[in-house]
Amino acid sequence: MIPKDHPRYHSLVTREKLAGCARSGILSMEGLTAHGRGEAFDYLIGERTTDSARLAERIAAAILLTAHHPVISVNGNTAALAAEQIAALQKVSGAMVEVNLFHRTEERVQQIEDLLHGAGADVFSGEAERLLPLSHDRAWCRREGMYSADVVMVPLEDGDRCEALVKMGKTVIAIDLNPLSRTARSATLTIVDELTRALPGITAACKELSEPECRQLTASVDNHYLLSEAIREITLRLCHAMD
Ligand code: PTJ
């Protein structure tokens, strides 16, 4: 039992939830280590949404709203942490939700799809094919889903699918707390924020942006600037910690 007055209450409750999801198979065991890396970077940015991340969330909303065929790709970590938030973003953005896994088994795909359905998401399922130019199982996706998408959102990604999607000509929105990762650097737009803060931020922006604002934001994408700002925030915090 985690006491409510524990200074790391939120983090401990999240860890407990993820451990349960790992036991039930929704989260891969490797997903626990990915979460640990995310927590470390979240510490470094101060466990808050920075100004540059807030801007990135507004740009992400504009990209989703103006896309022809946007797809939100969901893996085990994303489903375990934020199934309801994925459903909420789908409702306001009109994006398709598709499960895509690195540690893929049919059973895990089904479990994650069921979890998303239960949270209110409309999941695009059906026959997957090995369509992406990758030697691992993230290559499996749906022809009418991610394969034909013009915009793909990839929360908590490993870099090579992100690179492959960009090479295929797609606009890729990453959510990744590590501004140095291959994913962060190869995506069209990277939101350096914790998933459960970033998703409501994008959803809120989807509700409020006007068409001219969307046009202006989509024309302003500068991932290099956003990543530099994230690194600047981390550096500032480290410098203050030494004062
Ligand atoms: O469910 P599967 O089988 O598809 O596997 C998913 C994992 C996460 C295991 C797989 O995609 C993986 O190995 O990812 P990586 O390469 O560890 O990358 C995950 C990235 O997400 C890292 O850069 C972390 O810093 C970052 N991250 C972790 N937790 C969060 C996060 N970013 C935002 N919010 C988080 N909560």
PDB file of C-alpha atoms and ligand atoms in Angstrom:
ATOM      1  CA  MET A   1       0.000   0.000   0.000  1.00  0.00           C
ATOM      2  CA  ILE A   2       1.463   3.346  -1.099  1.00  0.00           C
ATOM      3  CA  PRO A   3       0.769   6.153   1.413  1.00  0.00           C
ATOM      4  CA  LYS A   4      -0.878   9.226  -0.142  1.00  0.00           C
ATOM      5  CA  ASP A   5       1.554  11.547   1.613  1.00  0.00           C
ATOM      6  CA  HIS A   6       4.611   9.901   0.049  1.00  0.00           C
ATOM      7  CA  PRO A   7       6.533  12.608  -1.860  1.00  0.00           C
ATOM      8  CA  ARG A   8       6.783  10.331  -4.918  1.00  0.00           C
ATOM      9  CA  TYR A   9       3.157   9.101  -4.644  1.00  0.00           C
ATOM     10  CA  HIS A  10       2.237   9.688  -8.290  1.00  0.00           C
ATOM     11  CA  SER A  11       5.377   8.008  -9.579  1.00  0.00           C
ATOM     12  CA  LEU A  12       4.942   5.010  -7.265  1.00  0.00           C
ATOM     13  CA  VAL A  13       1.278   4.541  -8.227  1.00  0.00           C
ATOM     14  CA  THR A  14       2.231   4.659 -11.909  1.00  0.00           C
ATOM     15  CA  ARG A  15       4.977   2.091 -11.362  1.00  0.00           C
ATOM     16  CA  GLU A  16       2.539  -0.189  -9.539  1.00  0.00           C
ATOM     17  CA  LYS A  17       0.052   0.111 -12.418  1.00  0.00           C
ATOM     18  CA  LEU A  18       2.743  -0.666 -14.989  1.00  0.00           C
ATOM     19  CA  ALA A  19       4.002  -3.662 -12.989  1.00  0.00           C
ATOM     20  CA  GLY A  20       0.430  -5.010 -13.004  1.00  0.00           C
ATOM     21  CA  CYS A  21       0.198  -4.462 -16.773  1.00  0.00           C
ATOM     22  CA  ALA A  22       3.517  -6.291 -17.215  1.00  0.00           C
ATOM     23  CA  ARG A  23       2.177  -9.227 -15.204  1.00  0.00           C
ATOM     24  CA  SER A  24      -0.967  -9.374 -17.345  1.00  0.00           C
ATOM     25  CA  GLY A  25       1.054  -9.126 -20.587  1.00  0.00           C
ATOM     26  CA  ILE A  26      -0.164  -5.723 -21.832  1.00  0.00           C
ATOM     27  CA  LEU A  27       3.214  -4.179 -21.112  1.00  0.00           C
ATOM     28  CA  SER A  28       6.361  -5.972 -22.226  1.00  0.00           C
ATOM     29  CA  MET A  29       8.991  -6.538 -19.511  1.00  0.00           C
ATOM     30  CA  GLU A  30      11.251  -4.330 -21.637  1.00  0.00           C
ATOM     31  CA  GLY A  31       8.566  -1.639 -21.398  1.00  0.00           C
ATOM     32  CA  LEU A  32       9.361  -1.310 -17.685  1.00  0.00           C
ATOM     33  CA  THR A  33      12.943  -0.336 -18.453  1.00  0.00           C
ATOM     34  CA  ALA A  34      11.721   2.101 -21.146  1.00  0.00           C
ATOM     35  CA  HIS A  35       9.511   3.704 -18.473  1.00  0.00           C
ATOM     36  CA  GLY A  36      12.502   4.016 -16.124  1.00  0.00           C
ATOM     37  CA  ARG A  37      14.473   5.855 -18.782  1.00  0.00           C
ATOM     38  CA  GLY A  38      11.499   8.147 -19.336  1.00  0.00           C
ATOM     39  CA  GLU A  39      11.243   8.886 -15.596  1.00  0.00           C
ATOM     40  CA  ALA A  40      14.920   9.854 -15.494  1.00  0.00           C
ATOM     41  CA  PHE A  41      14.477  12.362 -18.318  1.00  0.00           C
ATOM     42  CA  ASP A  42      11.266  13.655 -16.750  1.00  0.00           C
ATOM     43  CA  TYR A  43      13.251  14.405 -13.591  1.00  0.00           C
ATOM     44  CA  LEU A  44      15.711  16.373 -15.700  1.00  0.00           C
ATOM     45  CA  ILE A  45      13.024  18.552 -17.297  1.00  0.00           C
ATOM     46  CA  GLY A  46      11.394  19.122 -13.887  1.00  0.00           C
ATOM     47  CA  GLU A  47       8.310  16.856 -14.289  1.00  0.00           C
ATOM     48  CA  ARG A  48       6.362  19.662 -15.957  1.00  0.00           C
ATOM     49  CA  THR A  49       5.347  20.729 -19.435  1.00  0.00           C
ATOM     50  CA  THR A  50       7.906  23.247 -20.607  1.00  0.00           C
ATOM     51  CA  ASP A  51       6.998  26.197 -22.847  1.00  0.00           C
ATOM     52  CA  SER A  52       8.611  24.523 -25.864  1.00  0.00           C
ATOM     53  CA  ALA A  53       6.692  21.280 -25.218  1.00  0.00           C
ATOM     54  CA  ARG A  54       3.450  23.276 -24.948  1.00  0.00           C
ATOM     55  CA  LEU A  55       4.207  24.837 -28.328  1.00  0.00           C
ATOM     56  CA  ALA A  56       5.002  21.380 -29.771  1.00  0.00           C
ATOM     57  CA  GLU A  57       1.639  20.104 -28.452  1.00  0.00           C
ATOM     58  CA  ARG A  58      -0.204  22.925 -30.226  1.00  0.00           C
ATOM     59  CA  ILE A  59       1.680  22.201 -33.454  1.00  0.00           C
ATOM     60  CA  ALA A  60       0.864  18.482 -33.098  1.00  0.00           C
ATOM     61  CA  ALA A  61      -2.825  19.342 -32.720  1.00  0.00           C
ATOM     62  CA  ALA A  62      -2.697  21.527 -35.833  1.00  0.00           C
ATOM     63  CA  ILE A  63      -0.980  18.751 -37.827  1.00  0.00           C
ATOM     64  CA  LEU A  64      -3.577  16.175 -36.732  1.00  0.00           C
ATOM     65  CA  LEU A  65      -6.511  18.482 -37.476  1.00  0.00           C
ATOM     66  CA  THR A  66      -5.286  19.303 -40.986  1.00  0.00           C
ATOM     67  CA  ALA A  67      -4.207  15.748 -41.905  1.00  0.00           C
ATOM     68  CA  HIS A  68      -6.114  13.656 -44.466  1.00  0.00           C
ATOM     69  CA  HIS A  69      -5.511  10.305 -42.790  1.00  0.00           C
ATOM     70  CA  PRO A  70      -3.940  10.635 -39.321  1.00  0.00           C
ATOM     71  CA  VAL A  71      -3.113   7.511 -37.297  1.00  0.00           C
ATOM     72  CA  ILE A  72      -2.164   7.244 -33.619  1.00  0.00           C
ATOM     73  CA  SER A  73       0.103   4.239 -33.142  1.00  0.00           C
ATOM     74  CA  VAL A  74      -0.286   2.556 -29.752  1.00  0.00           C
ATOM     75  CA  ASN A  75       2.190   0.210 -28.060  1.00  0.00           C
ATOM     76  CA  GLY A  76       2.056  -1.537 -24.676  1.00  0.00           C
ATOM     77  CA  ASN A  77       3.411   1.387 -22.637  1.00  0.00           C
ATOM     78  CA  THR A  78       1.035   3.880 -24.230  1.00  0.00           C
ATOM     79  CA  ALA A  79      -2.013   1.673 -23.654  1.00  0.00           C
ATOM     80  CA  ALA A  80      -1.013   0.932 -20.054  1.00  0.00           C
ATOM     81  CA  LEU A  81      -0.393   4.589 -19.200  1.00  0.00           C
ATOM     82  CA  ALA A  82      -3.001   6.429 -21.212  1.00  0.00           C
ATOM     83  CA  ALA A  83      -5.800   4.384 -22.848  1.00  0.00           C
ATOM     84  CA  GLU A  84      -8.521   6.936 -21.868  1.00  0.00           C
ATOM     85  CA  GLN A  85      -6.394   9.844 -23.031  1.00  0.00           C
ATOM     86  CA  ILE A  86      -5.848   8.160 -26.405  1.00  0.00           C
ATOM     87  CA  ALA A  87      -9.634   7.759 -26.733  1.00  0.00           C
ATOM     88  CA  ALA A  88     -10.159  11.437 -25.845  1.00  0.00           C
ATOM     89  CA  LEU A  89      -7.587  12.589 -28.418  1.00  0.00           C
ATOM     90  CA  GLN A  90      -9.135  10.344 -31.066  1.00  0.00           C
ATOM     91  CA  LYS A  91     -12.551  11.940 -30.481  1.00  0.00           C
ATOM     92  CA  VAL A  92     -11.379  15.504 -31.056  1.00  0.00           C
ATOM     93  CA  SER A  93      -8.809  14.819 -33.797  1.00  0.00           C
ATOM     94  CA  GLY A  94     -10.638  12.182 -35.844  1.00  0.00           C
ATOM     95  CA  ALA A  95      -7.442  10.096 -35.973  1.00  0.00           C
ATOM     96  CA  MET A  96      -7.464   6.356 -36.441  1.00  0.00           C
ATOM     97  CA  VAL A  97      -6.030   4.321 -33.544  1.00  0.00           C
ATOM     98  CA  GLU A  98      -3.896   1.308 -34.493  1.00  0.00           C
ATOM     99  CA  VAL A  99      -1.854  -1.036 -32.308  1.00  0.00           C
ATOM    100  CA  ASN A 100       1.750  -1.579 -33.418  1.00  0.00           C
ATOM    101  CA  LEU A 101       4.173  -3.545 -31.258  1.00  0.00           C
ATOM    102  CA  PHE A 102       7.879  -4.233 -31.072  1.00  0.00           C
ATOM    103  CA  HIS A 103       7.442  -7.320 -28.871  1.00  0.00           C
ATOM    104  CA  ARG A 104       4.553  -8.521 -30.951  1.00  0.00           C
ATOM    105  CA  THR A 105       2.324 -11.513 -30.312  1.00  0.00           C
ATOM    106  CA  GLU A 106      -1.249 -11.853 -31.565  1.00  0.00           C
ATOM    107  CA  GLU A 107      -2.346 -12.283 -27.940  1.00  0.00           C
ATOM    108  CA  ARG A 108      -0.753  -8.968 -26.881  1.00  0.00           C
ATOM    109  CA  VAL A 109      -2.264  -7.144 -29.844  1.00  0.00           C
ATOM    110  CA  GLN A 110      -5.700  -8.463 -28.839  1.00  0.00           C
ATOM    111  CA  GLN A 111      -5.201  -7.574 -25.152  1.00  0.00           C
ATOM    112  CA  ILE A 112      -4.168  -4.011 -26.004  1.00  0.00           C
ATOM    113  CA  GLU A 113      -7.010  -3.581 -28.497  1.00  0.00           C
ATOM    114  CA  ASP A 114      -9.468  -4.768 -25.822  1.00  0.00           C
ATOM    115  CA  LEU A 115      -8.027  -2.322 -23.269  1.00  0.00           C
ATOM    116  CA  LEU A 116      -8.369   0.553 -25.753  1.00  0.00           C
ATOM    117  CA  HIS A 117     -11.939  -0.461 -26.663  1.00  0.00           C
ATOM    118  CA  GLY A 118     -12.809  -0.568 -22.960  1.00  0.00           C
ATOM    119  CA  ALA A 119     -11.451   2.966 -22.581  1.00  0.00           C
ATOM    120  CA  GLY A 120     -13.722   4.231 -25.364  1.00  0.00           C
ATOM    121  CA  ALA A 121     -11.362   4.209 -28.350  1.00  0.00           C
ATOM    122  CA  ASP A 122     -12.445   3.056 -31.779  1.00  0.00           C
ATOM    123  CA  VAL A 123      -9.551   0.749 -32.701  1.00  0.00           C
ATOM    124  CA  PHE A 124      -8.715  -0.026 -36.314  1.00  0.00           C
ATOM    125  CA  SER A 125      -8.039  -3.740 -36.337  1.00  0.00           C
ATOM    126  CA  GLY A 126      -8.241  -6.483 -38.913  1.00  0.00           C
ATOM    127  CA  GLU A 127      -5.588  -8.214 -40.917  1.00  0.00           C
ATOM    128  CA  ALA A 128      -2.076  -6.854 -40.481  1.00  0.00           C
ATOM    129  CA  GLU A 129       0.613  -7.348 -43.134  1.00  0.00           C
ATOM    130  CA  ARG A 130       4.373  -6.972 -43.058  1.00  0.00           C
ATOM    131  CA  LEU A 131       4.354  -3.657 -44.909  1.00  0.00           C
ATOM    132  CA  LEU A 132       6.982  -1.381 -43.345  1.00  0.00           C
ATOM    133  CA  PRO A 133      10.630  -1.729 -44.456  1.00  0.00           C
ATOM    134  CA  LEU A 134      11.878  -3.080 -41.100  1.00  0.00           C
ATOM    135  CA  SER A 135      13.421  -6.419 -40.132  1.00  0.00           C
ATOM    136  CA  HIS A 136      11.563  -6.585 -36.796  1.00  0.00           C
ATOM    137  CA  ASP A 137       7.894  -6.992 -35.968  1.00  0.00           C
ATOM    138  CA  ARG A 138       6.998  -3.298 -35.980  1.00  0.00           C
ATOM    139  CA  ALA A 139       6.854  -3.896 -39.743  1.00  0.00           C
ATOM    140  CA  TRP A 140       3.377  -5.408 -39.214  1.00  0.00           C
ATOM    141  CA  CYS A 141       0.625  -2.872 -39.835  1.00  0.00           C
ATOM    142  CA  ARG A 142      -2.666  -2.451 -41.689  1.00  0.00           C
ATOM    143  CA  ARG A 143      -2.731  -1.405 -45.344  1.00  0.00           C
ATOM    144  CA  GLU A 144      -5.698   0.966 -44.834  1.00  0.00           C
ATOM    145  CA  GLY A 145      -4.301   2.174 -41.490  1.00  0.00           C
ATOM    146  CA  MET A 146      -0.739   3.240 -40.774  1.00  0.00           C
ATOM    147  CA  TYR A 147       0.564   2.178 -44.188  1.00  0.00           C
ATOM    148  CA  SER A 148      -1.665   4.696 -46.005  1.00  0.00           C
ATOM    149  CA  ALA A 149      -1.527   7.421 -43.348  1.00  0.00           C
ATOM    150  CA  ASP A 150      -0.143  10.857 -44.138  1.00  0.00           C
ATOM    151  CA  VAL A 151       0.439  11.622 -40.433  1.00  0.00           C
ATOM    152  CA  VAL A 152       1.468   9.092 -37.768  1.00  0.00           C
ATOM    153  CA  MET A 153       1.756   9.859 -34.066  1.00  0.00           C
ATOM    154  CA  VAL A 154       4.269   7.571 -32.328  1.00  0.00           C
ATOM    155  CA  PRO A 155       4.351   7.851 -28.532  1.00  0.00           C
ATOM    156  CA  LEU A 156       7.299   6.119 -26.792  1.00  0.00           C
ATOM    157  CA  GLU A 157       8.873   4.833 -29.947  1.00  0.00           C
ATOM    158  CA  ASP A 158      12.103   3.096 -30.816  1.00  0.00           C
ATOM    159  CA  GLY A 159      13.889   5.021 -33.535  1.00  0.00           C
ATOM    160  CA  ASP A 160      14.044   2.872 -36.625  1.00  0.00           C
ATOM    161  CA  ARG A 161      10.316   2.742 -37.364  1.00  0.00           C
ATOM    162  CA  CYS A 162      10.188   6.507 -36.963  1.00  0.00           C
ATOM    163  CA  GLU A 163      12.998   6.853 -39.512  1.00  0.00           C
ATOM    164  CA  ALA A 164      11.279   4.380 -41.861  1.00  0.00           C
ATOM    165  CA  LEU A 165       7.951   6.272 -41.676  1.00  0.00           C
ATOM    166  CA  VAL A 166       9.678   9.588 -42.403  1.00  0.00           C
ATOM    167  CA  LYS A 167      11.504   7.987 -45.374  1.00  0.00           C
ATOM    168  CA  MET A 168       8.100   6.810 -46.641  1.00  0.00           C
ATOM    169  CA  GLY A 169       7.105  10.486 -46.837  1.00  0.00           C
ATOM    170  CA  LYS A 170       4.887  10.587 -43.757  1.00  0.00           C
ATOM    171  CA  THR A 171       4.729  13.362 -41.186  1.00  0.00           C
ATOM    172  CA  VAL A 172       5.720  11.758 -37.869  1.00  0.00           C
ATOM    173  CA  ILE A 173       4.843  13.220 -34.468  1.00  0.00           C
ATOM    174  CA  ALA A 174       6.877  11.654 -31.635  1.00  0.00           C
ATOM    175  CA  ILE A 175       6.246  11.946 -27.909  1.00  0.00           C
ATOM    176  CA  ASP A 176       9.560  11.211 -26.212  1.00  0.00           C
ATOM    177  CA  LEU A 177      11.066  12.550 -23.000  1.00  0.00           C
ATOM    178  CA  ASN A 178      14.570  11.931 -24.333  1.00  0.00           C
ATOM    179  CA  PRO A 179      15.500  14.822 -26.658  1.00  0.00           C
ATOM    180  CA  LEU A 180      18.677  12.951 -27.655  1.00  0.00           C
ATOM    181  CA  SER A 181      16.976   9.768 -28.889  1.00  0.00           C
ATOM    182  CA  ARG A 182      17.025   8.685 -32.527  1.00  0.00           C
ATOM    183  CA  THR A 183      13.241   8.929 -32.534  1.00  0.00           C
ATOM    184  CA  ALA A 184      13.303  12.509 -31.255  1.00  0.00           C
ATOM    185  CA  ARG A 185      15.876  13.486 -33.846  1.00  0.00           C
ATOM    186  CA  SER A 186      14.317  11.774 -36.850  1.00  0.00           C
ATOM    187  CA  ALA A 187      10.648  12.700 -36.273  1.00  0.00           C
ATOM    188  CA  THR A 188       9.094  15.624 -38.103  1.00  0.00           C
ATOM    189  CA  LEU A 189       7.944  16.986 -34.734  1.00  0.00           C
ATOM    190  CA  THR A 190       8.943  15.813 -31.268  1.00  0.00           C
ATOM    191  CA  ILE A 191       7.061  16.616 -28.083  1.00  0.00           C
ATOM    192  CA  VAL A 192       9.535  16.344 -25.214  1.00  0.00           C
ATOM    193  CA  ASP A 193       6.970  15.813 -22.485  1.00  0.00           C
ATOM    194  CA  GLU A 194       5.587  12.958 -20.393  1.00  0.00           C
ATOM    195  CA  LEU A 195       2.909  11.044 -22.291  1.00  0.00           C
ATOM    196  CA  THR A 196       0.107  11.601 -19.751  1.00  0.00           C
ATOM    197  CA  ARG A 197       0.752  15.365 -19.762  1.00  0.00           C
ATOM    198  CA  ALA A 198       1.299  15.615 -23.525  1.00  0.00           C
ATOM    199  CA  LEU A 199      -1.905  13.848 -24.624  1.00  0.00           C
ATOM    200  CA  PRO A 200      -4.330  16.133 -22.698  1.00  0.00           C
ATOM    201  CA  GLY A 201      -2.285  19.116 -23.935  1.00  0.00           C
ATOM    202  CA  ILE A 202      -2.797  18.051 -27.570  1.00  0.00           C
ATOM    203  CA  THR A 203      -6.477  17.267 -26.952  1.00  0.00           C
ATOM    204  CA  ALA A 204      -7.087  20.692 -25.398  1.00  0.00           C
ATOM    205  CA  ALA A 205      -5.341  22.401 -28.334  1.00  0.00           C
ATOM    206  CA  CYS A 206      -7.450  20.401 -30.838  1.00  0.00           C
ATOM    207  CA  LYS A 207     -10.586  21.842 -29.188  1.00  0.00           C
ATOM    208  CA  GLU A 208      -9.471  25.426 -29.323  1.00  0.00           C
ATOM    209  CA  LEU A 209      -7.411  26.010 -32.510  1.00  0.00           C
ATOM    210  CA  SER A 210      -8.946  27.953 -35.386  1.00  0.00           C
ATOM    211  CA  GLU A 211      -8.208  27.208 -39.054  1.00  0.00           C
ATOM    212  CA  PRO A 212      -5.850  30.181 -39.506  1.00  0.00           C
ATOM    213  CA  GLU A 213      -3.996  29.178 -36.311  1.00  0.00           C
ATOM    214  CA  CYS A 214      -3.643  25.625 -37.648  1.00  0.00           C
ATOM    215  CA  ARG A 215      -2.210  26.949 -40.934  1.00  0.00           C
ATOM    216  CA  GLN A 216       0.239  29.179 -39.094  1.00  0.00           C
ATOM    217  CA  LEU A 217       1.344  26.410 -36.688  1.00  0.00           C
ATOM    218  CA  THR A 218       1.825  23.734 -39.373  1.00  0.00           C
ATOM    219  CA  ALA A 219       3.965  26.169 -41.365  1.00  0.00           C
ATOM    220  CA  SER A 220       6.163  26.785 -38.319  1.00  0.00           C
ATOM    221  CA  VAL A 221       7.471  23.254 -37.589  1.00  0.00           C
ATOM    222  CA  ASP A 222      11.112  23.453 -36.493  1.00  0.00           C
ATOM    223  CA  ASN A 223      12.080  20.265 -34.684  1.00  0.00           C
ATOM    224  CA  HIS A 224      15.694  21.328 -34.274  1.00  0.00           C
ATOM    225  CA  TYR A 225      14.572  24.429 -32.357  1.00  0.00           C
ATOM    226  CA  LEU A 226      12.187  22.419 -30.135  1.00  0.00           C
ATOM    227  CA  LEU A 227      14.859  19.841 -29.248  1.00  0.00           C
ATOM    228  CA  SER A 228      17.433  22.571 -28.575  1.00  0.00           C
ATOM    229  CA  GLU A 229      14.965  24.258 -26.222  1.00  0.00           C
ATOM    230  CA  ALA A 230      14.391  20.964 -24.348  1.00  0.00           C
ATOM    231  CA  ILE A 231      18.138  20.477 -23.956  1.00  0.00           C
ATOM    232  CA  ARG A 232      18.481  24.113 -22.824  1.00  0.00           C
ATOM    233  CA  GLU A 233      15.799  23.522 -20.123  1.00  0.00           C
ATOM    234  CA  ILE A 234      17.651  20.422 -18.883  1.00  0.00           C
ATOM    235  CA  THR A 235      20.979  22.269 -18.845  1.00  0.00           C
ATOM    236  CA  LEU A 236      19.450  25.180 -16.897  1.00  0.00           C
ATOM    237  CA  ARG A 237      18.045  22.803 -14.280  1.00  0.00           C
ATOM    238  CA  LEU A 238      21.379  21.028 -13.918  1.00  0.00           C
ATOM    239  CA  CYS A 239      23.173  24.384 -13.526  1.00  0.00           C
ATOM    240  CA  HIS A 240      20.654  25.522 -10.850  1.00  0.00           C
ATOM    241  CA  ALA A 241      21.108  22.208  -9.013  1.00  0.00           C
ATOM    242  CA  MET A 242      24.800  23.057  -8.586  1.00  0.00           C
ATOM    243  CA  ASP A 243      24.093  26.539  -7.123  1.00  0.00           C
TER     244      ASP A 243
HETATM  245  O1  PTJ B   1       4.888  -2.514 -26.361  1.00  0.00           O
HETATM  246  P1  PTJ B   1       6.010  -2.784 -27.330  1.00  0.00           P
HETATM  247  O2  PTJ B   1       6.267  -4.263 -27.503  1.00  0.00           O
HETATM  248  O3  PTJ B   1       5.797  -2.128 -28.673  1.00  0.00           O
HETATM  249  O4  PTJ B   1       7.364  -2.154 -26.724  1.00  0.00           O
HETATM  250  C1  PTJ B   1       7.414  -0.795 -26.433  1.00  0.00           C
HETATM  251  C2  PTJ B   1       8.794  -0.308 -25.924  1.00  0.00           C
HETATM  252  C3  PTJ B   1       8.593   0.971 -25.123  1.00  0.00           C
HETATM  253  C4  PTJ B   1       9.429  -1.372 -25.057  1.00  0.00           C
HETATM  254  C5  PTJ B   1       9.698  -0.037 -27.109  1.00  0.00           C
HETATM  255  O5  PTJ B   1       9.073   0.868 -27.971  1.00  0.00           O
HETATM  256  C6  PTJ B   1      11.060   0.501 -26.680  1.00  0.00           C
HETATM  257  O6  PTJ B   1      11.973  -0.245 -26.407  1.00  0.00           O
HETATM  258  O7  PTJ B   1      11.165   1.839 -26.618  1.00  0.00           O
HETATM  259  P2  PTJ B   1      12.550   2.596 -26.245  1.00  0.00           P
HETATM  260  O8  PTJ B   1      13.543   2.401 -27.354  1.00  0.00           O
HETATM  261  O9  PTJ B   1      12.978   2.260 -24.871  1.00  0.00           O
HETATM  262  O10 PTJ B   1      12.082   4.086 -26.316  1.00  0.00           O
HETATM  263  C7  PTJ B   1      11.140   4.612 -25.437  1.00  0.00           C
HETATM  264  C8  PTJ B   1      11.391   6.114 -25.322  1.00  0.00           C
HETATM  265  O11 PTJ B   1      10.268   6.682 -24.682  1.00  0.00           O
HETATM  266  C9  PTJ B   1      12.623   6.477 -24.478  1.00  0.00           C
HETATM  267  O12 PTJ B   1      13.371   7.485 -25.138  1.00  0.00           O
HETATM  268  C10 PTJ B   1      12.033   7.032 -23.154  1.00  0.00           C
HETATM  269  O13 PTJ B   1      12.826   8.090 -22.638  1.00  0.00           O
HETATM  270  C11 PTJ B   1      10.695   7.541 -23.618  1.00  0.00           C
HETATM  271  N1  PTJ B   1       9.649   7.444 -22.582  1.00  0.00           N
HETATM  272  C12 PTJ B   1       9.490   6.476 -21.651  1.00  0.00           C
HETATM  273  N2  PTJ B   1       8.396   6.706 -20.901  1.00  0.00           N
HETATM  274  C13 PTJ B   1       7.837   7.849 -21.375  1.00  0.00           C
HETATM  275  C14 PTJ B   1       8.634   8.322 -22.449  1.00  0.00           C
HETATM  276  N3  PTJ B   1       8.333   9.442 -23.128  1.00  0.00           N
HETATM  277  C15 PTJ B   1       7.204  10.112 -22.760  1.00  0.00           C
HETATM  278  N4  PTJ B   1       6.400   9.712 -21.741  1.00  0.00           N
HETATM  279  C16 PTJ B   1       6.666   8.594 -21.035  1.00  0.00           C
HETATM  280  N5  PTJ B   1       5.846   8.191 -20.057  1.00  0.00           N
END
